[in-house]
Short mmCIF file of C-alpha atoms in Angstrom, two decimals:
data_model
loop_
_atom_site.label_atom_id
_atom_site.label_comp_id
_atom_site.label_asym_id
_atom_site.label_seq_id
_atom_site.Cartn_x
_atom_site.Cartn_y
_atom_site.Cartn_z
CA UNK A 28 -132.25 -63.06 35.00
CA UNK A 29 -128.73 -64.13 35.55
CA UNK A 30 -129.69 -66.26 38.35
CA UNK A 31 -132.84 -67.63 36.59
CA UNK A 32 -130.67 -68.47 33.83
CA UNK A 33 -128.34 -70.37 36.12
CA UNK A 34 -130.59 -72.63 37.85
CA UNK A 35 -132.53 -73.40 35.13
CA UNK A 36 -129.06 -74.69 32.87
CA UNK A 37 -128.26 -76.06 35.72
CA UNK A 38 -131.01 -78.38 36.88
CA UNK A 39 -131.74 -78.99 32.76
CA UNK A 40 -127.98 -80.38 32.25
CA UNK A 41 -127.46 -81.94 35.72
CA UNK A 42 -131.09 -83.54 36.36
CA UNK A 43 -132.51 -84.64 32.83
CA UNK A 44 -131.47 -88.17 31.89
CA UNK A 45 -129.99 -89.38 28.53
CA UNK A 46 -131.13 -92.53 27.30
CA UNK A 47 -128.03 -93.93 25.95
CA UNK A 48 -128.56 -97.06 27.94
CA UNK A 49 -132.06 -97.55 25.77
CA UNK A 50 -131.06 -96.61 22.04
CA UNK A 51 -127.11 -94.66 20.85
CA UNK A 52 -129.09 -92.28 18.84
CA UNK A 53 -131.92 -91.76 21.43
CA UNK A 54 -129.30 -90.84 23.71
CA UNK A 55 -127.53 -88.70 21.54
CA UNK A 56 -131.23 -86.77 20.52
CA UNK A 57 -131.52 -86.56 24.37
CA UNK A 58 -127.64 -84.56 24.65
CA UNK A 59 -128.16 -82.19 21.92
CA UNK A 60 -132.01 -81.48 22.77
CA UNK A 61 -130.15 -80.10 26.27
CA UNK A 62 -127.66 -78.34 24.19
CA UNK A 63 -130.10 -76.66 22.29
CA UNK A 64 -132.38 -76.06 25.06
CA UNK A 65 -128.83 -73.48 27.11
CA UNK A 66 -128.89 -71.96 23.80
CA UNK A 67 -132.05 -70.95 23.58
CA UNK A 68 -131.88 -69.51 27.62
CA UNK A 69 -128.55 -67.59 26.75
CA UNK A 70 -130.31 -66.33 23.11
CA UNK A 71 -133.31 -65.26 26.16
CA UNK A 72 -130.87 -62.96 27.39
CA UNK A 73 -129.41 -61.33 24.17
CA UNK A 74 -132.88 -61.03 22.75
CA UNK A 75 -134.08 -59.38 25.49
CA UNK A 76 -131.19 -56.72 25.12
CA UNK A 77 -132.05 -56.22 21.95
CA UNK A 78 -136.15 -55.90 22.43
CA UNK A 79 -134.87 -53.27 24.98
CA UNK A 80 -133.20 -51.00 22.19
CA UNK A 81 -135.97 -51.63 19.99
CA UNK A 82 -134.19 -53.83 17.36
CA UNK A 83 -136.57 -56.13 16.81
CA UNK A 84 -135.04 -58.59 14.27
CA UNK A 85 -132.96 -61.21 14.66
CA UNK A 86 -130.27 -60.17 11.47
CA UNK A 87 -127.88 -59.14 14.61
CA UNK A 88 -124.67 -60.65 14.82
CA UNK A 89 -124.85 -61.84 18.77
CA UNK A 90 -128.19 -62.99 17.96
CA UNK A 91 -128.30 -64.39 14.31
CA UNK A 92 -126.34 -67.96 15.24
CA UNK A 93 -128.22 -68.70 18.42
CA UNK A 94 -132.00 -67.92 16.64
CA UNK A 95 -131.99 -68.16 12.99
CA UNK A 96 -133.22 -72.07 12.88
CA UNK A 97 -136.16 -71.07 15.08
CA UNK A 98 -139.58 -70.06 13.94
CA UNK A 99 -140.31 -66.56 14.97
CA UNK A 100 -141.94 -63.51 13.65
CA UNK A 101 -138.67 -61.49 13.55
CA UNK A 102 -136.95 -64.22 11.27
CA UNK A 103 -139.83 -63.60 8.40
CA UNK A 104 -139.69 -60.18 8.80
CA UNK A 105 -137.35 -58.25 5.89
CA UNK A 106 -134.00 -56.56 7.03
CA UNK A 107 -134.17 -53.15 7.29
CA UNK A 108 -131.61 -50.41 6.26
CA UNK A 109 -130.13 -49.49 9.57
CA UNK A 110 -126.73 -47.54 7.63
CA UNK A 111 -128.87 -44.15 7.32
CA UNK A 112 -126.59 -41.23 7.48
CA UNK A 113 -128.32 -38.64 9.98
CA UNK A 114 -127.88 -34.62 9.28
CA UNK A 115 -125.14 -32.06 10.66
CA UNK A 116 -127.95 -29.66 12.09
CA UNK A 117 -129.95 -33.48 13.55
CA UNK A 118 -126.67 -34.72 15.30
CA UNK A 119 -125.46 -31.23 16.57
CA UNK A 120 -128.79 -31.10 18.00
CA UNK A 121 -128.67 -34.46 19.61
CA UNK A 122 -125.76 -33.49 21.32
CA UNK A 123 -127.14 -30.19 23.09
CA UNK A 124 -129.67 -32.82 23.96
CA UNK A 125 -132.81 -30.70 22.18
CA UNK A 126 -136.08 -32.94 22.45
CA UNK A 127 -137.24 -32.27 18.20
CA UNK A 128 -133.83 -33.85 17.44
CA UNK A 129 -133.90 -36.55 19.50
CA UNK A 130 -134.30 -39.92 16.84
CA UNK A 131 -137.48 -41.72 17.75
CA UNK A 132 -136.19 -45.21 18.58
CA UNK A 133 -139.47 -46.80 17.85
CA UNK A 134 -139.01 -46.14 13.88
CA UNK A 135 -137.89 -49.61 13.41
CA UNK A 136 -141.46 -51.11 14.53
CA UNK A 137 -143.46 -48.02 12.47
CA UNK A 138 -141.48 -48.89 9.37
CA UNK A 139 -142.21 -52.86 9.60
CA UNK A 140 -144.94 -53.80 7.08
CA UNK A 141 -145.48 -57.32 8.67
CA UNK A 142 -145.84 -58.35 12.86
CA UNK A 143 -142.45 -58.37 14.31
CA UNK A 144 -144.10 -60.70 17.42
CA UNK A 145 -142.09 -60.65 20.52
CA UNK A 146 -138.63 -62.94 20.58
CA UNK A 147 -137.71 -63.51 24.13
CA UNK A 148 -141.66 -63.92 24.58
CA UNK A 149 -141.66 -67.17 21.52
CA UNK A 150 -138.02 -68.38 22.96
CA UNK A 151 -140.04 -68.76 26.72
CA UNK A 152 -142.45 -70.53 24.50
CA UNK A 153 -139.86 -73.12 23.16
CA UNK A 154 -138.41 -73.66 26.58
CA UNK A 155 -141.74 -74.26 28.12
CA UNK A 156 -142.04 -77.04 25.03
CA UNK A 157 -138.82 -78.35 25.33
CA UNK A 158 -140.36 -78.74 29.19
CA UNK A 159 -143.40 -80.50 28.13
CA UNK A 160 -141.47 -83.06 26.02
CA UNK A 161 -138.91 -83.97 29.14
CA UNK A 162 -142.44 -84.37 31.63
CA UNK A 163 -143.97 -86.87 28.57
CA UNK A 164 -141.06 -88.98 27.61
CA UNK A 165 -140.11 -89.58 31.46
CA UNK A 166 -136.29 -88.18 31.07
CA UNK A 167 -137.49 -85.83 33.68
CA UNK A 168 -138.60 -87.57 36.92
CA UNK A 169 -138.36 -85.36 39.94
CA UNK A 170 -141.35 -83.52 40.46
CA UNK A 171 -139.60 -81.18 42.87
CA UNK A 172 -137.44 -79.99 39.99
CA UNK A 173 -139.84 -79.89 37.63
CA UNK A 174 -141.42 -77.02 40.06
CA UNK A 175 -138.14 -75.42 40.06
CA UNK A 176 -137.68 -75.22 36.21
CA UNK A 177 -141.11 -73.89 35.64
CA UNK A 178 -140.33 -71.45 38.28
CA UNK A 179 -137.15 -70.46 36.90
CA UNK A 180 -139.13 -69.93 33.21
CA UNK A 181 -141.74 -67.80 35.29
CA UNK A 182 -138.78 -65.43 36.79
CA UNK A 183 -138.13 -64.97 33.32
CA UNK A 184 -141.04 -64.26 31.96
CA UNK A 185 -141.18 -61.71 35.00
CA UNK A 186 -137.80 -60.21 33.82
CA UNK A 187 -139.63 -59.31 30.45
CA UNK A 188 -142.43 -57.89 31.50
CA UNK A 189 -140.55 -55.74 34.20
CA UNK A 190 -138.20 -54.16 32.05
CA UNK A 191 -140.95 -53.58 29.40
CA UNK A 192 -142.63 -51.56 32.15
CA UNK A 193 -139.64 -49.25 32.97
CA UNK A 194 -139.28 -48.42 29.09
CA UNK A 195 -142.98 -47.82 28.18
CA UNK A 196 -143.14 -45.67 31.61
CA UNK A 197 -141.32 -42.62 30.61
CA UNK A 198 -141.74 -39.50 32.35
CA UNK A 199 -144.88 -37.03 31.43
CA UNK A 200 -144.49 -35.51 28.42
CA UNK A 201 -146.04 -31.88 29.74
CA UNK A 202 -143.40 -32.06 32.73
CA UNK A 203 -140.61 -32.67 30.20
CA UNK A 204 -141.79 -29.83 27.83
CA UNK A 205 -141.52 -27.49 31.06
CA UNK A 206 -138.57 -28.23 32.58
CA UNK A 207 -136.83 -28.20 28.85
CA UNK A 208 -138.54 -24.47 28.42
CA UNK A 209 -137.32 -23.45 32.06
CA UNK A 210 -134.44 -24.55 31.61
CA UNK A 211 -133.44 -23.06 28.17
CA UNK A 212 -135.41 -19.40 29.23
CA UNK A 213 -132.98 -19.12 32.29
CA UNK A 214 -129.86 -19.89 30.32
CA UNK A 215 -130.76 -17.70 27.55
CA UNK A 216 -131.25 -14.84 30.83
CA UNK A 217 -128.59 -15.48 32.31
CA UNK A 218 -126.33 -13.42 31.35
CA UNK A 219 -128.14 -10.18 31.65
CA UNK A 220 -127.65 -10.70 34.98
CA UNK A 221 -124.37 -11.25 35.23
CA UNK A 222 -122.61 -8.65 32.96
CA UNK A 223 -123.25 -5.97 35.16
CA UNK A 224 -121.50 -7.51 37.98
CA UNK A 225 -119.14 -9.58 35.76
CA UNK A 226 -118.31 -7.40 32.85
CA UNK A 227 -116.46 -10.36 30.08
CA UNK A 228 -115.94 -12.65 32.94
CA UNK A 229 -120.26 -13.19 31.95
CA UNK A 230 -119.07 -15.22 28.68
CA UNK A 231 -117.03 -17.82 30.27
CA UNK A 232 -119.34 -18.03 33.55
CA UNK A 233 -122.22 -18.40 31.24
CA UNK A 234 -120.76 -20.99 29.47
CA UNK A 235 -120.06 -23.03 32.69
CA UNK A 236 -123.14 -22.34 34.14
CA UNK A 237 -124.84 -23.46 31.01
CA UNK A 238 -122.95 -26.80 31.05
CA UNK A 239 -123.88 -27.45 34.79
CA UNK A 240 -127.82 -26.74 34.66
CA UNK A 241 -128.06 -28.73 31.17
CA UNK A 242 -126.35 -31.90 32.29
CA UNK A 243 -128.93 -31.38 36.01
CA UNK A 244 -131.91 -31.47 33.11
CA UNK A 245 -130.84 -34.25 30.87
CA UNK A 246 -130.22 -36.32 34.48
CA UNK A 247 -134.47 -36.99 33.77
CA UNK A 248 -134.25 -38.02 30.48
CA UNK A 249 -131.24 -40.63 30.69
CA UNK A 250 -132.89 -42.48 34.14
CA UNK A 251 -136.23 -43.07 31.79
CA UNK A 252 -134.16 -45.46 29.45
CA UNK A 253 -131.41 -47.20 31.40
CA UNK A 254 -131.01 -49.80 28.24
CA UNK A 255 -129.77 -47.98 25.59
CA UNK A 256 -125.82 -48.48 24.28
CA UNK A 257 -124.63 -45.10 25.98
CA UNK A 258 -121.86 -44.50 28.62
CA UNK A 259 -123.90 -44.04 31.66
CA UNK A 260 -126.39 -46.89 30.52
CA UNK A 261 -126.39 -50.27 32.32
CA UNK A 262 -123.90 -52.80 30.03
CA UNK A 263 -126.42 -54.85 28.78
CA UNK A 264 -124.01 -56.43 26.43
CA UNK A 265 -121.45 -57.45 29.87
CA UNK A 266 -124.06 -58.98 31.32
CA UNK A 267 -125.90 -61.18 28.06
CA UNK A 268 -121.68 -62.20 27.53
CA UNK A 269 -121.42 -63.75 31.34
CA UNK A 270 -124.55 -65.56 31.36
CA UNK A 271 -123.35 -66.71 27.54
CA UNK A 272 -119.82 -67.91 29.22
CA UNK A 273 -122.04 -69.17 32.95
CA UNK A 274 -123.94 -71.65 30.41
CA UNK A 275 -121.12 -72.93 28.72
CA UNK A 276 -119.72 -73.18 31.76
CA UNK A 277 -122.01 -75.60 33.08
CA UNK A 278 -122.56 -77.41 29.96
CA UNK A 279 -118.54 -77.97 29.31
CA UNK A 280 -118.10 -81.22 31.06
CA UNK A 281 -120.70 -84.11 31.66
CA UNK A 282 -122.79 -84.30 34.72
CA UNK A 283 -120.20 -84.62 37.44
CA UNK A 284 -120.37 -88.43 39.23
CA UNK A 285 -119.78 -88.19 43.05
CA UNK A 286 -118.20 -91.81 43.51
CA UNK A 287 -115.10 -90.20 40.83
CA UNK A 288 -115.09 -87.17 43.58
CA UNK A 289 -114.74 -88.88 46.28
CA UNK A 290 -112.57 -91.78 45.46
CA UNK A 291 -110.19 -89.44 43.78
CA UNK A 292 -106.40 -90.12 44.91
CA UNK A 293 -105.97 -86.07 45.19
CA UNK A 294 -109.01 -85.75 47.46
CA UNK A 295 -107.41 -85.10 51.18
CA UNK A 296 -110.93 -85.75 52.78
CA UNK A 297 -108.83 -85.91 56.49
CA UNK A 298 -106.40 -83.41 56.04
CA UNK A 299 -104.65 -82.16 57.84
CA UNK A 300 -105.54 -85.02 60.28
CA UNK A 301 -103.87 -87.11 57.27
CA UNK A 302 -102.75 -86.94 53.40
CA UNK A 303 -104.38 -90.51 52.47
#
């Protein structure tokens, strides 16, 4: 995604012409159309993070400023109250990592009484419309870069539908069930066959042992969702922030004109041969 996102800012800001040279405010239509089109790529990204952790709207304060003008399903949809405090006996049981405490992240889309559609899906479809404008009104010439932006949108549009996969793939539920059973009937055994070897050395060595064969069984159940906002998941917010700062990047500074380059009195094109 990063490197989808990259090209296709890049080509956009670098290759698309401005016609200032026509009309002022043409031109100036033509500049912010670009501008809004890097948005919309970086929003791709956060949108996608958040369609990961099954927050579907777009009331999200990384999110709100970069989609709120567009016309989506999640902007129509009502707010919902995400301050709900959970129970003692719900988060103790979280945190031995039992399955029927477990919060079922896809509450958010049961509770909705209207279609929360699909953001990153309707921001490709703005892109690819912001693409079909540049093709009709000739600001967009190259065919050979044309291929590459529609490529870049499809590498996207792979990106969704690849991560989608590894979420709604999660192991079996029957082999989950049994290794959660085994798991909990040969702690609970344990120490009956310890203490007669161990004497009150069982309670601590229980304890440890406990602690070791838990964290091997929960290994499973974090690898299913790699996107969530825990320690040991991937930092989905690191990596929507650098493609946020590698647009702005390219989009800081106009196009860059090669006779200014090269004519520059710092550029040493001979050295060391010579300073000039």
């Amino acid at each position: 995604m990063t490197h989808a996102s990259q090209n296709l800012a890049r080509l956009i800001w670098i290759h698309v012409d401005e016609r200032h040279d026509q009309n002022a405010e043409l031109g100036k239509e033509d500049l912010l159309a670009k501008i809004n089109c890097l948005n919309m790529i970086a929003a791709f990204a956060v949108a996608l993070k958040h369609r990961l952790r099954f927050e579907p709207y777009i009331y999200y304060d990384d999110l709100k400023h970069l989609v709120s003008h567009i016309d989506t399903f999640g902007r129509d949809a009502d707010q919902p109250d995400l301050k709900r405090k959970q129970s003692i006996f719900k988060t103790a049981g979280r945190f031995l990592g039992l399955p029927m405490a477990e919060s079922n992240p896809r509450k958010l889309l049961k509770r909705s009484r209207v279609p929360l559609g699909n953001l990153p899906l309707e921001l490709l479809n703005h892109l690819s419309a912001y693409m079909k404008t540049l093709f009709d009104n000739g600001t967009f010439k190259v065919t050979a870069y044309q291929s590459q932006c529609l490529s870049a949108l499809t590498t996207l549009n792979d990106v969704l539908t690849g991560t989608d996969r590894i979420l709604n793939t999660p192991l079996p539920i029957a082999y989950t069930i049994a290794i959660s059973q085994i798991t909990w009937v040969y702690i609970l055994i344990l120490p009956f066959q310890l203490i007669k070897d161990l004497g009150y050395v069982t309670i601590p060595a229980s304890i440890f042992a406990a602690y070791i064969i838990l964290g091997l069984a929960l290994i499973g159940r974090e690898i299913e969702n790699p996107f969530g906002d825990d320690v040991n998941d991937l930092p989905l917010d690191a990596f929507c922030e650098q493609i946020r700062k590698d647009v702005d990047i390219i989009m800081s500074r106009p196009a860059p004109s090669v006779e200014e380059v090269v004519m520059h009195p710092d550029n040493m094109l001979l050295y060391p041969l010579s300073e000039m």
